[in-house]
Amino acid sequence: MSTLVFVKEQVENERRCSLLPVNVKAYTKLGLNVFCESGIGESINISDDQYKEAGATIETDKKQLLSQADFLMSIHPLSKEALLDTKESVCCISFLDPFNAKDHITWLKESKRSSLSVEMIPRSSRCQKMDALSSQASLAGYVMVAKAMSALPRVLPMMMTPAGTLKPSKVFVIGAGVAGLQAIATAKRLGASVTAYDTREVVAEQVHSLGAKFLKIDIGETGQTEQGYAKALSPEQIQIQQQAQAKCIADSDIVITTAQLFGRKPPVLITKDVIAQMKPGSVIVDMAAENGGNVEGSVAGQVSKVNGVSIIGTGNWPSEVALDASQMYANNLQALLLEFFDNEAAKVVLNLEDDILQTALITHQGELINPTIKSIMTEEKA
Ligand code: NAD
């Protein structure tokens, strides 16, 4: 019988958690043991008693809790110090930031702990229900519009009133992936006039289907990877993009940037010169602020002002809607764990032949598994 352990997040300002009582019921129905840290649902107003009623064992002693885990679930990775209290055979499942957390991954490998990075779960139809990157990005798209709206000294929809007509606010979304499309849909629902741009022309149709306009920019060959991610642009292409979108940015009340490159630093797409052309009072939300940012002058974790334009770089967007984000993340984890549930053994069994695990597992029994991370780390060592 496998023991699943869920811990309370330790990262400052994190309000999400990785387990809801409904998931406890699903796990225990299959005969899995569920242990969780006391206070795990506190920030989303779910009490220890509710988890207990659903069938979980509540643990206040963290060392004791960690030592029991066959599978250890969280949103953020646990520290090395905490993981010293786990069994060598544990499998830790969380966001892992594998392209950047190289020291931690080296430690996981050397200490023979297994780790599964939810970012590396393939973007395939089979994996949609486990795709935490998408579930959290979608909520981020919604939150970014809400944040921008509350900072803007205007309303979003057109209003025809006896006191005069208010024109709809203009919103420009750069990057129409999961977060961008949700931002477009949210801004449209609120009545804004929305335009979007993405280097992957294939998304133009999706943007139109949401009722928004797609800004056409001819930057030459772009394309996408097999997994559907954007390819990096050349410096010349970035320059063409920056110039071509400058007028649209200057005209906009809200600009939301969600342009990311999987495993790489996001491109800088809005320079200080362009911000200087925007109306004072306008708002930019930089989704990527914590990873370097799409916007010059954005500060990770903060709202900054440049020429009267608010630049919101607060980050950790899904935590603002922590209850829904926790529900989606916990369901993603449940789908993942149950995909590998062996009915006869009443255990979760990691089948290394499975293509999900071949990419999502980063370390296992002292080996690096994900081929991309393995080659990056081997190259760096050489
Ligand atoms: P992402 O977070 O890596 O990037 C966000 C968006 O930024 C992407 O649309 C990308 O094209 C865009 N971008 C990159 N550079 C840009 C630039 N210079 N200017 C403008 N835009 C730029 O992407 P994501 O949201 O994680 O989605 C990546 C892909 O995965 C998409 O094709 C999506 O449809 C696909 N996807 C598939 C599944 C599935 O099949 N299960 C699930 C989720 C996502």
Short mmCIF file of C-alpha atoms and ligand atoms in Angstrom, two decimals:
data_model
loop_
_atom_site.label_atom_id
_atom_site.label_comp_id
_atom_site.label_asym_id
_atom_site.label_seq_id
_atom_site.Cartn_x
_atom_site.Cartn_y
_atom_site.Cartn_z
CA MET A 1 0.00 0.00 0.00
CA SER A 2 1.46 3.40 -0.94
CA THR A 3 1.58 6.28 1.49
CA LEU A 4 0.90 9.68 -0.01
CA VAL A 5 2.10 12.68 1.97
CA PHE A 6 0.95 16.25 1.34
CA VAL A 7 2.73 19.15 3.02
CA LYS A 8 1.82 22.75 3.80
CA GLU A 9 3.62 25.20 1.50
CA GLN A 10 6.53 27.06 3.11
CA VAL A 11 7.04 29.74 0.43
CA GLU A 12 6.09 33.27 1.48
CA ASN A 13 2.73 34.50 0.14
CA GLU A 14 1.81 31.07 -1.21
CA ARG A 15 -1.82 30.42 -0.43
CA ARG A 16 -2.38 27.35 -2.61
CA CYS A 17 -2.14 23.75 -1.43
CA SER A 18 -1.88 20.39 -3.16
CA LEU A 19 -4.81 18.51 -1.62
CA LEU A 20 -8.53 19.00 -1.06
CA PRO A 21 -10.77 16.68 1.01
CA VAL A 22 -12.44 15.40 -2.17
CA ASN A 23 -9.04 14.08 -3.33
CA VAL A 24 -8.50 12.37 0.02
CA LYS A 25 -11.75 10.46 -0.55
CA ALA A 26 -10.64 9.38 -4.03
CA TYR A 27 -7.24 8.17 -2.78
CA THR A 28 -8.49 6.35 0.32
CA LYS A 29 -11.29 4.65 -1.67
CA LEU A 30 -8.53 2.89 -3.60
CA GLY A 31 -6.78 1.85 -0.40
CA LEU A 32 -4.01 4.46 -0.48
CA ASN A 33 -2.83 5.98 2.81
CA VAL A 34 -3.12 9.76 2.92
CA PHE A 35 -1.15 11.81 5.45
CA CYS A 36 -1.16 15.56 5.48
CA GLU A 37 0.53 18.29 7.45
CA SER A 38 -1.65 20.04 10.00
CA GLY A 39 -2.82 23.39 8.60
CA ILE A 40 -2.39 22.37 4.95
CA GLY A 41 -5.72 23.93 3.92
CA GLU A 42 -5.70 26.84 6.38
CA SER A 43 -5.07 29.50 3.73
CA ILE A 44 -8.09 28.33 1.70
CA ASN A 45 -10.31 27.94 4.76
CA ILE A 46 -10.30 24.15 4.87
CA SER A 47 -9.78 22.79 8.38
CA ASP A 48 -7.77 19.77 9.50
CA ASP A 49 -11.08 18.22 10.60
CA GLN A 50 -12.42 18.35 7.05
CA TYR A 51 -9.38 16.45 5.77
CA LYS A 52 -9.71 14.01 8.67
CA GLU A 53 -13.40 13.40 7.97
CA ALA A 54 -12.49 12.60 4.37
CA GLY A 55 -10.08 9.91 5.57
CA ALA A 56 -6.67 11.60 5.93
CA THR A 57 -4.34 11.31 8.90
CA ILE A 58 -3.25 14.73 10.15
CA GLU A 59 0.33 15.00 11.32
CA THR A 60 1.80 17.86 13.34
CA ASP A 61 5.34 16.43 13.59
CA LYS A 62 6.95 17.30 10.24
CA LYS A 63 9.86 14.86 10.60
CA GLN A 64 7.48 12.03 11.38
CA LEU A 65 5.28 13.06 8.44
CA LEU A 66 8.10 13.20 5.90
CA SER A 67 9.61 9.90 7.01
CA GLN A 68 6.44 8.04 6.00
CA ALA A 69 6.18 9.27 2.42
CA ASP A 70 6.36 6.96 -0.58
CA PHE A 71 5.08 9.90 -2.64
CA LEU A 72 5.54 13.45 -1.36
CA MET A 73 3.38 16.14 -2.94
CA SER A 74 3.63 19.92 -2.84
CA ILE A 75 3.46 22.93 -5.15
CA HIS A 76 6.98 24.21 -4.53
CA PRO A 77 9.88 21.79 -4.07
CA LEU A 78 10.92 20.97 -0.52
CA SER A 79 14.33 22.05 0.72
CA LYS A 80 17.23 19.66 0.92
CA GLU A 81 17.11 19.95 4.73
CA ALA A 82 13.48 18.81 4.79
CA LEU A 83 14.14 16.00 2.32
CA LEU A 84 16.82 14.57 4.61
CA ASP A 85 13.92 13.34 6.73
CA THR A 86 12.46 11.29 3.85
CA LYS A 87 13.21 7.70 2.83
CA GLU A 88 15.69 7.27 -0.02
CA SER A 89 12.93 5.61 -2.06
CA VAL A 90 10.59 8.62 -1.86
CA CYS A 91 9.25 10.23 -5.04
CA CYS A 92 8.76 14.01 -4.69
CA ILE A 93 6.17 15.55 -7.00
CA SER A 94 5.97 19.34 -7.44
CA PHE A 95 6.91 22.22 -9.72
CA LEU A 96 10.70 21.90 -9.81
CA ASP A 97 11.92 24.59 -12.24
CA PRO A 98 14.32 21.97 -13.66
CA PHE A 99 16.08 24.28 -16.12
CA ASN A 100 17.25 26.51 -13.28
CA ALA A 101 17.31 24.42 -10.10
CA LYS A 102 20.47 22.56 -11.10
CA ASP A 103 22.07 22.37 -7.64
CA HIS A 104 18.89 20.96 -6.17
CA ILE A 105 18.60 18.40 -8.96
CA THR A 106 22.21 17.35 -8.44
CA TRP A 107 21.44 16.85 -4.75
CA LEU A 108 18.28 14.84 -5.54
CA LYS A 109 20.28 12.62 -7.88
CA GLU A 110 23.16 12.11 -5.46
CA SER A 111 20.89 11.46 -2.49
CA LYS A 112 18.95 8.96 -4.67
CA ARG A 113 15.60 10.74 -4.13
CA SER A 114 13.21 10.47 -7.07
CA SER A 115 11.69 13.69 -8.32
CA LEU A 116 8.89 14.36 -10.77
CA SER A 117 8.60 17.84 -12.21
CA VAL A 118 5.01 18.72 -13.11
CA GLU A 119 6.33 21.26 -15.66
CA MET A 120 7.78 18.37 -17.68
CA ILE A 121 4.56 16.37 -18.04
CA PRO A 122 4.06 16.13 -21.83
CA ARG A 123 1.49 18.49 -23.44
CA SER A 124 -0.46 15.60 -25.01
CA SER A 125 -4.17 14.72 -25.05
CA ARG A 126 -3.52 11.87 -22.60
CA CYS A 127 -1.89 14.27 -20.14
CA GLN A 128 -4.39 17.14 -20.29
CA LYS A 129 -5.95 16.18 -16.96
CA MET A 130 -2.51 16.16 -15.28
CA ASP A 131 -1.27 19.38 -16.89
CA ALA A 132 -0.59 21.68 -13.92
CA LEU A 133 1.31 24.14 -16.12
CA SER A 134 -1.91 24.76 -18.07
CA SER A 135 -4.32 24.76 -15.14
CA GLN A 136 -2.26 27.33 -13.26
CA ALA A 137 -1.45 29.41 -16.37
CA SER A 138 -5.11 29.64 -17.26
CA LEU A 139 -5.93 31.07 -13.82
CA ALA A 140 -2.93 33.40 -14.13
CA GLY A 141 -4.43 34.81 -17.33
CA TYR A 142 -7.66 35.61 -15.50
CA VAL A 143 -5.89 37.11 -12.47
CA MET A 144 -3.68 39.37 -14.61
CA VAL A 145 -6.76 40.98 -16.17
CA ALA A 146 -8.33 41.45 -12.74
CA LYS A 147 -5.12 43.06 -11.43
CA ALA A 148 -4.84 45.35 -14.44
CA MET A 149 -8.48 46.33 -14.17
CA SER A 150 -8.17 47.33 -10.54
CA ALA A 151 -5.09 49.49 -11.28
CA LEU A 152 -6.66 51.22 -14.32
CA PRO A 153 -8.52 54.49 -13.68
CA ARG A 154 -11.09 53.51 -16.32
CA VAL A 155 -13.80 50.88 -16.90
CA LEU A 156 -13.33 48.17 -19.49
CA PRO A 157 -16.67 48.13 -21.35
CA MET A 158 -18.25 50.84 -23.46
CA MET A 159 -20.91 52.68 -21.44
CA MET A 160 -23.50 54.93 -23.03
CA THR A 161 -24.96 57.00 -20.22
CA PRO A 162 -26.83 60.32 -19.89
CA ALA A 163 -23.57 61.64 -18.47
CA GLY A 164 -21.72 60.81 -21.66
CA THR A 165 -20.32 57.87 -23.57
CA LEU A 166 -17.32 55.98 -22.28
CA LYS A 167 -15.27 54.26 -24.96
CA PRO A 168 -14.20 50.65 -24.28
CA SER A 169 -10.69 50.28 -22.89
CA LYS A 170 -8.14 48.83 -25.25
CA VAL A 171 -6.28 45.72 -24.12
CA PHE A 172 -3.27 44.28 -25.94
CA VAL A 173 -2.15 40.75 -25.05
CA ILE A 174 1.31 39.61 -26.17
CA GLY A 175 1.61 35.83 -26.24
CA ALA A 176 -1.54 33.81 -26.87
CA GLY A 177 -0.68 30.51 -25.17
CA VAL A 178 -2.73 29.14 -22.29
CA ALA A 179 -2.43 32.24 -20.06
CA GLY A 180 -2.76 34.71 -22.95
CA LEU A 181 -5.91 33.10 -24.34
CA GLN A 182 -7.53 33.17 -20.88
CA ALA A 183 -6.53 36.84 -20.50
CA ILE A 184 -8.07 37.61 -23.92
CA ALA A 185 -11.29 35.76 -23.04
CA THR A 186 -11.55 37.50 -19.66
CA ALA A 187 -10.92 40.99 -21.04
CA LYS A 188 -13.46 40.34 -23.83
CA ARG A 189 -16.08 39.17 -21.32
CA LEU A 190 -15.52 42.41 -19.41
CA GLY A 191 -16.23 44.39 -22.57
CA ALA A 192 -12.75 45.59 -23.54
CA SER A 193 -11.59 45.95 -27.13
CA VAL A 194 -8.87 43.29 -27.33
CA THR A 195 -5.96 42.76 -29.71
CA ALA A 196 -3.35 40.02 -29.39
CA TYR A 197 -0.07 38.97 -30.94
CA ASP A 198 1.89 35.72 -30.91
CA THR A 199 4.83 34.56 -32.99
CA ARG A 200 2.98 31.28 -33.62
CA GLU A 201 0.57 32.29 -36.38
CA VAL A 202 -1.45 29.12 -35.74
CA VAL A 203 -3.04 30.81 -32.73
CA ALA A 204 -4.54 33.66 -34.82
CA GLU A 205 -7.64 31.52 -35.38
CA GLN A 206 -8.03 30.91 -31.63
CA VAL A 207 -7.67 34.64 -30.94
CA HIS A 208 -10.35 35.43 -33.55
CA SER A 209 -12.65 32.78 -32.11
CA LEU A 210 -12.58 34.69 -28.80
CA GLY A 211 -13.73 37.82 -30.62
CA ALA A 212 -10.35 39.58 -30.43
CA LYS A 213 -8.19 41.01 -33.22
CA PHE A 214 -4.84 39.46 -34.14
CA LEU A 215 -2.01 41.89 -34.90
CA LYS A 216 -0.19 40.70 -38.01
CA ILE A 217 3.56 41.24 -37.99
CA ASP A 218 5.81 39.85 -40.69
CA ILE A 219 8.93 38.69 -38.85
CA GLY A 220 9.80 35.87 -41.25
CA GLU A 221 10.26 32.23 -40.26
CA THR A 222 9.03 31.50 -36.70
CA GLY A 223 7.40 28.10 -36.13
CA GLN A 224 7.02 25.97 -33.04
CA THR A 225 8.60 22.92 -31.44
CA GLU A 226 7.04 19.43 -31.49
CA GLN A 227 5.48 20.14 -28.11
CA GLY A 228 3.85 23.33 -29.48
CA TYR A 229 6.25 25.77 -27.80
CA ALA A 230 7.48 28.92 -29.57
CA LYS A 231 10.99 28.91 -30.99
CA ALA A 232 13.32 31.73 -29.91
CA LEU A 233 13.48 34.69 -32.32
CA SER A 234 16.70 36.18 -33.66
CA PRO A 235 17.68 39.65 -32.32
CA GLU A 236 16.61 41.13 -35.70
CA GLN A 237 13.18 39.47 -35.49
CA ILE A 238 12.72 40.76 -31.92
CA GLN A 239 13.54 44.25 -33.13
CA ILE A 240 10.97 44.04 -35.95
CA GLN A 241 8.38 42.80 -33.44
CA GLN A 242 9.19 45.58 -30.95
CA GLN A 243 8.79 48.26 -33.63
CA ALA A 244 5.65 46.79 -35.21
CA GLN A 245 3.77 46.48 -31.92
CA ALA A 246 4.87 49.88 -30.53
CA LYS A 247 1.83 51.77 -31.93
CA CYS A 248 -0.61 49.18 -30.59
CA ILE A 249 1.06 49.38 -27.15
CA ALA A 250 1.00 53.20 -27.13
CA ASP A 251 -2.73 53.10 -27.98
CA SER A 252 -3.61 50.56 -25.29
CA ASP A 253 -4.92 51.14 -21.79
CA ILE A 254 -3.76 47.72 -20.66
CA VAL A 255 -0.94 45.57 -22.02
CA ILE A 256 -0.53 42.02 -20.74
CA THR A 257 2.64 40.17 -21.65
CA THR A 258 2.68 36.37 -21.42
CA ALA A 259 5.41 35.62 -23.98
CA GLN A 260 7.54 32.77 -22.69
CA LEU A 261 10.07 30.38 -24.17
CA PHE A 262 9.98 26.98 -22.49
CA GLY A 263 13.21 26.40 -20.57
CA ARG A 264 14.73 29.77 -21.55
CA LYS A 265 14.68 33.37 -20.37
CA PRO A 266 11.65 35.22 -21.80
CA PRO A 267 12.36 37.83 -24.53
CA VAL A 268 12.28 41.56 -23.68
CA LEU A 269 9.46 42.83 -25.88
CA ILE A 270 8.58 46.23 -24.42
CA THR A 271 11.36 48.77 -24.00
CA LYS A 272 11.39 51.96 -21.92
CA ASP A 273 11.05 54.08 -25.14
CA VAL A 274 7.75 52.40 -25.93
CA ILE A 275 6.50 52.74 -22.35
CA ALA A 276 7.26 56.48 -22.66
CA GLN A 277 4.75 56.63 -25.55
CA MET A 278 1.91 55.16 -23.43
CA LYS A 279 -0.72 57.33 -21.75
CA PRO A 280 -0.01 58.00 -18.05
CA GLY A 281 -2.40 55.85 -16.02
CA SER A 282 -2.09 52.91 -18.41
CA VAL A 283 -1.17 49.52 -17.00
CA ILE A 284 1.23 46.79 -18.06
CA VAL A 285 1.14 43.34 -16.48
CA ASP A 286 4.33 41.36 -16.98
CA MET A 287 3.57 37.71 -16.37
CA ALA A 288 7.24 36.77 -16.72
CA ALA A 289 8.59 39.39 -14.28
CA GLU A 290 9.87 36.72 -11.89
CA ASN A 291 11.91 35.04 -14.65
CA GLY A 292 13.52 38.14 -16.12
CA GLY A 293 10.46 39.75 -17.67
CA ASN A 294 9.07 40.77 -21.06
CA VAL A 295 9.09 44.43 -20.02
CA GLU A 296 11.99 46.78 -19.30
CA GLY A 297 11.54 48.27 -15.84
CA SER A 298 9.30 45.56 -14.42
CA VAL A 299 10.33 44.45 -10.95
CA ALA A 300 9.70 40.89 -9.76
CA GLY A 301 7.21 40.79 -6.91
CA GLN A 302 6.32 44.49 -7.20
CA VAL A 303 4.26 47.15 -8.89
CA SER A 304 6.53 49.85 -10.32
CA LYS A 305 5.75 53.15 -12.08
CA VAL A 306 7.52 54.34 -15.22
CA ASN A 307 6.34 57.69 -16.71
CA GLY A 308 3.00 57.28 -14.93
CA VAL A 309 2.48 53.77 -16.33
CA SER A 310 1.96 51.06 -13.70
CA ILE A 311 3.96 47.93 -14.37
CA ILE A 312 2.64 44.99 -12.39
CA GLY A 313 5.21 42.24 -11.84
CA THR A 314 3.83 40.78 -8.64
CA GLY A 315 3.92 37.19 -9.93
CA ASN A 316 2.53 33.98 -8.39
CA TRP A 317 -0.77 34.89 -10.05
CA PRO A 318 -2.69 31.64 -9.34
CA SER A 319 -2.16 32.10 -5.60
CA GLU A 320 -4.54 35.10 -5.82
CA VAL A 321 -7.36 32.64 -6.54
CA ALA A 322 -5.97 30.03 -4.21
CA LEU A 323 -9.08 27.92 -3.68
CA ASP A 324 -9.69 27.29 -7.39
CA ALA A 325 -5.97 26.99 -8.10
CA SER A 326 -5.59 24.41 -5.30
CA GLN A 327 -8.59 22.47 -6.59
CA MET A 328 -7.15 22.34 -10.10
CA TYR A 329 -3.61 21.50 -8.97
CA ALA A 330 -4.84 18.81 -6.55
CA ASN A 331 -6.93 17.28 -9.34
CA ASN A 332 -3.92 17.34 -11.69
CA LEU A 333 -1.90 15.44 -9.07
CA GLN A 334 -4.72 12.97 -8.50
CA ALA A 335 -4.96 12.26 -12.23
CA LEU A 336 -1.19 11.75 -12.38
CA LEU A 337 -0.98 9.42 -9.37
CA LEU A 338 -4.01 7.39 -10.41
CA GLU A 339 -2.61 6.98 -13.93
CA PHE A 340 0.09 4.86 -12.27
CA PHE A 341 -2.13 3.09 -9.74
CA ASP A 342 -1.81 -0.67 -9.87
CA ASN A 343 -5.14 -2.18 -8.81
CA GLU A 344 -3.77 -5.59 -7.91
CA ALA A 345 -0.94 -4.30 -5.77
CA ALA A 346 -3.09 -1.40 -4.42
CA LYS A 347 -0.02 0.76 -4.98
CA VAL A 348 1.18 3.59 -7.18
CA VAL A 349 3.89 2.02 -9.35
CA LEU A 350 6.29 4.06 -11.44
CA ASN A 351 6.61 2.35 -14.81
CA LEU A 352 9.77 3.79 -16.32
CA GLU A 353 8.78 2.59 -19.79
CA ASP A 354 5.87 5.02 -19.77
CA ASP A 355 6.44 8.12 -21.91
CA ILE A 356 4.97 10.43 -19.25
CA LEU A 357 7.56 9.30 -16.72
CA GLN A 358 10.39 9.29 -19.24
CA THR A 359 10.03 13.06 -19.49
CA ALA A 360 8.43 14.09 -16.18
CA LEU A 361 10.80 12.14 -13.93
CA ILE A 362 13.93 14.20 -13.41
CA THR A 363 15.81 11.94 -11.00
CA HIS A 364 15.23 8.30 -10.05
CA GLN A 365 17.36 5.91 -8.01
CA GLY A 366 20.50 7.99 -8.45
CA GLU A 367 20.04 8.66 -12.20
CA LEU A 368 18.98 11.67 -14.23
CA ILE A 369 16.00 10.54 -16.32
CA ASN A 370 14.62 13.45 -18.40
CA PRO A 371 16.82 13.44 -21.54
CA THR A 372 16.84 17.25 -21.99
CA ILE A 373 17.79 18.00 -18.39
CA LYS A 374 20.30 15.14 -18.46
CA SER A 375 22.06 16.49 -21.54
CA ILE A 376 22.07 20.09 -20.23
CA MET A 377 23.55 19.00 -16.91
CA THR A 378 26.05 16.61 -18.47
CA GLU A 379 27.22 19.32 -20.94
CA GLU A 380 27.65 21.83 -18.11
CA LYS A 381 29.70 19.35 -16.09
CA ALA A 382 31.98 18.56 -19.04
P1 NAD B 1 4.34 29.37 -23.08
O1 NAD B 1 3.96 29.72 -21.68
O2 NAD B 1 5.63 28.66 -23.31
O3 NAD B 1 4.38 30.72 -23.95
C1 NAD B 1 3.27 31.60 -23.98
C2 NAD B 1 3.07 32.11 -25.37
O4 NAD B 1 4.09 33.06 -25.69
C3 NAD B 1 3.13 31.04 -26.46
O5 NAD B 1 1.92 31.04 -27.16
C4 NAD B 1 4.31 31.50 -27.32
O6 NAD B 1 4.11 31.21 -28.70
C5 NAD B 1 4.31 32.98 -27.06
N1 NAD B 1 5.55 33.69 -27.42
C6 NAD B 1 6.85 33.32 -27.29
N2 NAD B 1 7.67 34.28 -27.75
C7 NAD B 1 6.88 35.31 -28.18
C8 NAD B 1 7.13 36.59 -28.74
N3 NAD B 1 8.37 37.00 -29.00
N4 NAD B 1 6.07 37.36 -29.03
C9 NAD B 1 4.80 36.96 -28.81
N5 NAD B 1 4.51 35.76 -28.28
C10 NAD B 1 5.52 34.94 -27.97
O7 NAD B 1 3.19 28.56 -23.79
P2 NAD B 1 2.00 27.72 -23.18
O8 NAD B 1 0.90 28.61 -22.83
O9 NAD B 1 2.53 26.82 -22.13
O10 NAD B 1 1.56 26.86 -24.44
C11 NAD B 1 2.53 26.29 -25.29
C12 NAD B 1 1.89 25.40 -26.32
O11 NAD B 1 1.43 24.19 -25.74
C13 NAD B 1 0.69 25.99 -27.05
O12 NAD B 1 0.78 25.61 -28.39
C14 NAD B 1 -0.47 25.29 -26.43
O13 NAD B 1 -1.57 25.21 -27.33
C15 NAD B 1 0.15 23.92 -26.22
N6 NAD B 1 -0.58 23.18 -25.19
C16 NAD B 1 -0.99 21.92 -25.50
C17 NAD B 1 -1.66 21.19 -24.54
C18 NAD B 1 -2.13 19.81 -24.84
O14 NAD B 1 -2.18 19.41 -25.96
N7 NAD B 1 -2.46 19.04 -23.83
C19 NAD B 1 -1.89 21.71 -23.29
C20 NAD B 1 -1.43 23.00 -23.02
C21 NAD B 1 -0.76 23.72 -23.98
#
